[in-house]
CSV table of C-alpha atoms in Angstrom, one decimal:
chain,number,residue,atom,x,y,z
A,1425,UNK,CA,-0.9,-13.4,-14.7
A,1426,UNK,CA,2.1,-11.7,-14.2
A,1427,UNK,CA,1.5,-8.9,-11.6
A,1428,UNK,CA,4.3,-6.8,-10.6
A,1429,UNK,CA,7.5,-7.8,-12.9
A,1430,UNK,CA,11.2,-6.5,-11.9
A,1431,UNK,CA,14.2,-6.7,-13.7
A,1432,UNK,CA,17.6,-8.0,-13.2
A,1433,UNK,CA,17.1,-10.7,-10.2
A,1434,UNK,CA,20.5,-10.4,-8.9
A,1435,UNK,CA,23.5,-7.3,-10.0
A,1436,UNK,CA,26.5,-7.0,-8.4
A,1437,UNK,CA,28.3,-3.2,-9.6
A,1438,UNK,CA,31.5,-1.3,-8.8
A,1439,UNK,CA,31.7,1.6,-7.2
A,1440,UNK,CA,30.5,4.4,-9.6
A,1441,UNK,CA,28.9,2.3,-11.9
A,1442,UNK,CA,25.0,3.1,-12.8
A,1443,UNK,CA,21.7,1.2,-13.6
A,1444,UNK,CA,18.6,0.9,-14.2
A,1445,UNK,CA,16.3,-1.5,-12.4
A,1446,UNK,CA,13.4,-2.0,-14.2
A,1447,UNK,CA,9.9,-2.3,-12.8
A,1448,UNK,CA,6.8,-3.1,-15.1
A,1449,UNK,CA,2.8,-4.2,-13.8
A,1450,UNK,CA,0.0,-5.1,-15.9
A,1451,UNK,CA,-2.8,-4.4,-13.3
A,1452,UNK,CA,-3.5,-0.7,-15.1
A,1453,UNK,CA,-2.9,0.5,-11.0
A,1454,UNK,CA,-2.4,4.3,-11.1
A,1455,UNK,CA,0.1,4.7,-8.2
A,1456,UNK,CA,3.6,2.9,-8.5
A,1457,UNK,CA,6.6,2.6,-5.5
A,1458,UNK,CA,10.1,1.6,-5.2
A,1459,UNK,CA,11.6,-0.1,-1.8
A,1460,UNK,CA,14.3,-0.8,-0.4
A,1461,UNK,CA,14.5,-3.2,1.9
A,1462,UNK,CA,18.1,-3.5,4.3
A,1463,UNK,CA,18.9,-6.4,6.4
A,1464,UNK,CA,17.1,-6.2,9.8
A,1465,UNK,CA,15.2,-2.8,8.7
A,1466,UNK,CA,11.8,-2.2,8.1
A,1467,UNK,CA,11.2,-1.4,3.9
A,1468,UNK,CA,11.8,2.2,3.5
A,1469,UNK,CA,10.3,4.5,0.3
A,1470,UNK,CA,12.3,6.1,-2.2
A,1471,UNK,CA,10.3,7.4,-4.8
A,1472,UNK,CA,7.2,6.9,-5.7
A,1473,UNK,CA,4.2,8.1,-8.4
A,1474,UNK,CA,0.6,8.7,-9.1
A,1475,UNK,CA,0.6,8.1,-12.6
A,1476,UNK,CA,2.2,8.9,-15.7
A,1477,UNK,CA,4.2,11.9,-15.7
A,1478,UNK,CA,4.5,12.1,-12.1
A,1479,UNK,CA,6.6,11.4,-9.3
A,1480,UNK,CA,7.9,12.4,-6.2
A,1481,UNK,CA,10.6,11.5,-3.4
A,1482,UNK,CA,10.4,9.0,-0.6
A,1483,UNK,CA,12.0,8.4,2.6
A,1484,UNK,CA,16.1,8.1,1.1
A,1485,UNK,CA,15.4,9.3,-2.7
A,1486,UNK,CA,19.3,10.5,-2.4
A,1487,UNK,CA,21.2,8.9,-5.3
A,1488,UNK,CA,18.3,7.5,-7.1
A,1489,UNK,CA,16.3,8.5,-10.0
A,1490,UNK,CA,12.8,7.7,-11.5
A,1491,UNK,CA,10.9,8.6,-15.0
A,1492,UNK,CA,7.0,7.4,-15.0
A,1493,UNK,CA,7.1,8.1,-18.9
A,1494,UNK,CA,3.7,4.7,-18.9
A,1495,UNK,CA,1.4,3.4,-17.1
A,1496,UNK,CA,2.8,0.1,-16.7
A,1497,UNK,CA,6.4,1.7,-16.4
A,1498,UNK,CA,8.5,2.5,-13.1
A,1499,UNK,CA,12.0,2.4,-13.6
A,1500,UNK,CA,14.8,2.7,-11.2
A,1501,UNK,CA,18.0,5.0,-11.8
A,1502,UNK,CA,20.7,4.7,-9.8
A,1503,UNK,CA,23.6,7.0,-10.4
A,1504,UNK,CA,27.6,6.6,-9.2
A,1505,UNK,CA,26.4,3.4,-7.4
A,1506,UNK,CA,28.1,3.8,-3.5
A,1507,UNK,CA,28.0,0.2,-1.2
A,1508,UNK,CA,25.5,2.0,1.2
A,1509,UNK,CA,23.2,1.3,-1.9
A,1510,UNK,CA,23.7,-2.4,-1.4
A,1511,UNK,CA,20.2,-3.4,-1.1
A,1512,UNK,CA,16.8,-5.5,-1.9
A,1513,UNK,CA,14.9,-3.2,-4.4
A,1514,UNK,CA,11.2,-3.9,-3.8
A,1515,UNK,CA,9.1,-2.3,-6.7
A,1516,UNK,CA,4.7,-2.5,-6.0
A,1517,UNK,CA,1.7,-0.6,-6.8
A,1518,UNK,CA,-1.8,-0.3,-6.0
A,1519,UNK,CA,-4.7,0.7,-7.8
A,1520,UNK,CA,-6.9,2.9,-4.5
A,1521,UNK,CA,-7.9,6.5,-4.2
A,1522,UNK,CA,-4.5,8.0,-2.5
A,1523,UNK,CA,-1.2,6.2,-1.6
A,1524,UNK,CA,-2.2,5.8,1.7
A,1525,UNK,CA,-5.2,3.3,1.3
A,1526,UNK,CA,-4.7,0.9,-1.8
A,1527,UNK,CA,-3.5,-2.8,-0.8
A,1528,UNK,CA,0.4,-2.8,-2.1
A,1529,UNK,CA,1.4,-6.0,-4.7
A,1530,UNK,CA,4.9,-6.2,-4.5
A,1531,UNK,CA,7.3,-7.7,-7.2
A,1532,UNK,CA,9.5,-10.5,-6.0
A,1533,UNK,CA,12.6,-7.8,-5.9
A,1534,UNK,CA,16.4,-7.4,-6.9
A,1535,UNK,CA,19.0,-7.9,-5.3
A,1536,UNK,CA,22.0,-5.4,-5.8
A,1537,UNK,CA,25.6,-5.3,-4.7
A,1538,UNK,CA,28.2,-2.4,-4.8
A,1539,UNK,CA,31.9,-3.6,-4.9
B,618,UNK,CA,8.0,10.3,15.6
B,619,UNK,CA,6.0,7.9,14.2
B,620,UNK,CA,7.2,3.7,14.7
B,621,UNK,CA,6.2,0.7,14.3
B,622,UNK,CA,7.5,-2.1,16.5
B,623,UNK,CA,7.0,-5.3,16.2
B,624,UNK,CA,7.7,-8.4,18.9
B,625,UNK,CA,9.0,-10.4,19.1
B,626,UNK,CA,11.7,-10.4,16.5
B,627,UNK,CA,11.7,-14.4,15.6
B,628,UNK,CA,10.0,-17.0,17.1
B,629,UNK,CA,10.1,-21.1,16.2
B,630,UNK,CA,7.5,-23.1,16.5
B,631,UNK,CA,5.9,-26.3,16.2
B,632,UNK,CA,4.2,-27.6,13.5
B,633,UNK,CA,0.2,-27.7,14.4
B,634,UNK,CA,1.2,-25.0,17.2
B,635,UNK,CA,-0.9,-21.6,17.2
B,636,UNK,CA,0.9,-18.7,18.2
B,637,UNK,CA,0.4,-15.2,17.9
B,638,UNK,CA,2.7,-12.0,17.3
B,639,UNK,CA,2.7,-8.6,18.1
B,640,UNK,CA,2.6,-4.9,16.8
B,641,UNK,CA,2.8,-1.7,18.5
B,642,UNK,CA,2.2,1.7,16.3
B,643,UNK,CA,3.2,5.4,17.1
B,644,UNK,CA,1.7,6.2,13.2
B,645,UNK,CA,-0.8,9.3,13.9
B,646,UNK,CA,-3.7,10.2,13.3
B,647,UNK,CA,-4.2,6.6,12.2
B,648,UNK,CA,-5.7,5.1,8.7
B,649,UNK,CA,-5.2,1.5,8.6
B,650,UNK,CA,-3.1,-0.8,9.8
B,651,UNK,CA,-1.9,-4.2,7.8
B,652,UNK,CA,-0.2,-7.2,7.3
B,653,UNK,CA,1.9,-8.1,5.3
B,654,UNK,CA,4.2,-12.4,4.8
B,655,UNK,CA,7.3,-12.1,3.3
B,656,UNK,CA,9.1,-15.5,2.1
B,657,UNK,CA,12.2,-15.8,2.1
B,658,UNK,CA,13.9,-14.2,-0.9
B,659,UNK,CA,10.4,-13.4,-1.9
B,660,UNK,CA,8.3,-10.2,-2.0
B,661,UNK,CA,5.8,-9.6,0.4
B,662,UNK,CA,2.3,-10.3,0.2
B,663,UNK,CA,-1.1,-8.8,2.2
B,664,UNK,CA,-2.6,-10.9,3.9
B,665,UNK,CA,-5.2,-8.3,6.0
B,666,UNK,CA,-5.3,-4.4,5.3
B,667,UNK,CA,-7.5,-3.0,8.7
B,668,UNK,CA,-9.4,0.5,8.9
B,669,UNK,CA,-10.3,2.4,12.6
B,670,UNK,CA,-13.1,1.0,12.8
B,671,UNK,CA,-12.3,-3.2,12.2
B,672,UNK,CA,-11.2,-4.7,15.5
B,673,UNK,CA,-10.9,-8.1,13.4
B,674,UNK,CA,-10.1,-9.4,10.3
B,675,UNK,CA,-9.8,-12.8,9.2
B,676,UNK,CA,-7.5,-14.3,6.2
B,677,UNK,CA,-7.9,-18.4,6.6
B,678,UNK,CA,-5.4,-19.4,9.7
B,679,UNK,CA,-4.6,-16.0,9.9
B,680,UNK,CA,-7.0,-14.1,12.0
B,681,UNK,CA,-5.2,-10.4,12.9
B,682,UNK,CA,-7.0,-7.6,15.8
B,683,UNK,CA,-6.6,-3.9,16.1
B,684,UNK,CA,-7.1,-1.8,19.4
B,685,UNK,CA,-6.8,1.9,17.4
B,686,UNK,CA,-7.2,3.6,21.8
B,687,UNK,CA,-4.3,1.3,22.7
B,688,UNK,CA,-2.7,1.6,19.3
B,689,UNK,CA,-1.9,-2.1,19.4
B,690,UNK,CA,-2.2,-5.4,16.6
B,691,UNK,CA,-1.8,-8.7,16.7
B,692,UNK,CA,-1.2,-11.4,13.7
B,693,UNK,CA,-2.7,-14.6,15.2
B,694,UNK,CA,-1.8,-17.8,13.2
B,695,UNK,CA,-3.9,-21.0,13.8
B,696,UNK,CA,-2.6,-24.4,13.3
B,697,UNK,CA,0.4,-23.8,11.4
B,698,UNK,CA,2.0,-25.2,8.9
B,699,UNK,CA,5.5,-25.3,7.9
B,700,UNK,CA,4.7,-23.0,5.2
B,701,UNK,CA,4.0,-20.6,7.6
B,702,UNK,CA,7.9,-19.4,8.0
B,703,UNK,CA,8.2,-16.4,7.2
B,704,UNK,CA,9.0,-13.2,8.0
B,705,UNK,CA,5.6,-11.3,9.3
B,706,UNK,CA,5.8,-7.6,8.5
B,707,UNK,CA,3.2,-4.6,10.4
B,708,UNK,CA,2.4,-1.5,8.3
B,709,UNK,CA,0.7,1.4,9.5
B,710,UNK,CA,-0.2,3.7,7.4
B,711,UNK,CA,-1.9,7.9,8.6
B,712,UNK,CA,-4.1,9.6,7.2
B,713,UNK,CA,-2.0,12.6,6.8
B,714,UNK,CA,1.4,10.8,4.8
B,715,UNK,CA,1.5,10.3,1.4
B,716,UNK,CA,3.7,6.7,3.2
B,717,UNK,CA,3.9,3.7,4.6
B,718,UNK,CA,5.9,2.8,8.1
B,719,UNK,CA,6.7,-0.5,8.1
B,720,UNK,CA,8.0,-2.8,10.7
B,721,UNK,CA,11.2,-4.8,10.8
B,722,UNK,CA,9.3,-7.8,10.5
B,723,UNK,CA,9.0,-10.9,13.1
B,724,UNK,CA,10.4,-14.0,11.3
B,725,UNK,CA,8.3,-17.4,12.4
B,726,UNK,CA,9.8,-20.5,11.8
B,727,UNK,CA,8.1,-23.4,12.0
B,728,UNK,CA,9.3,-26.9,12.6
B,729,UNK,CA,8.5,-30.4,11.8
């Protein structure tokens, strides 16, 4: 079972460049999330989606955009990359009735460096 | 402010020994508490999820406890193995929030 798949695993960007982190899940989960993990810090929620066509901001959304055109895919777009966006990004999904209660299934992460 | 504090920050134990990791939280009202294991370079994997009515939950050699009155949880690892070397993350969910509060994790190293 593939679960949650993220691409790319590693990427180096120059300041001001843009890119999209891809996330796809094959578990037919309604809820999908993007988190970032900075060294020595807890994961922070960037954006989440409760279903196709519905997205909402999390705790740290500035500098990012998302879309959810299908149940399976939840790409994260970085516009005008900045050094502060250097981090490890995790996509996750869950199936339960509310975002607060379901078990989260995480992807393997995408390590992004902005120079 | 809703917070999740974990201790210790890091821990080194010998293979075969037991250990206990701590998690204190201030999230209120409380919905559930989770423990995740994160291997280096990998995504977190769920170990346990406990609601406020559950005191103990086990997953193999991992046993989580929860005291909702004192807002404390612990994760006990029995007969540690080298593969237990990882970061262990405590995550608390509030009933009125659409978000989970993640602790910074405890980094466990199991040495032969």
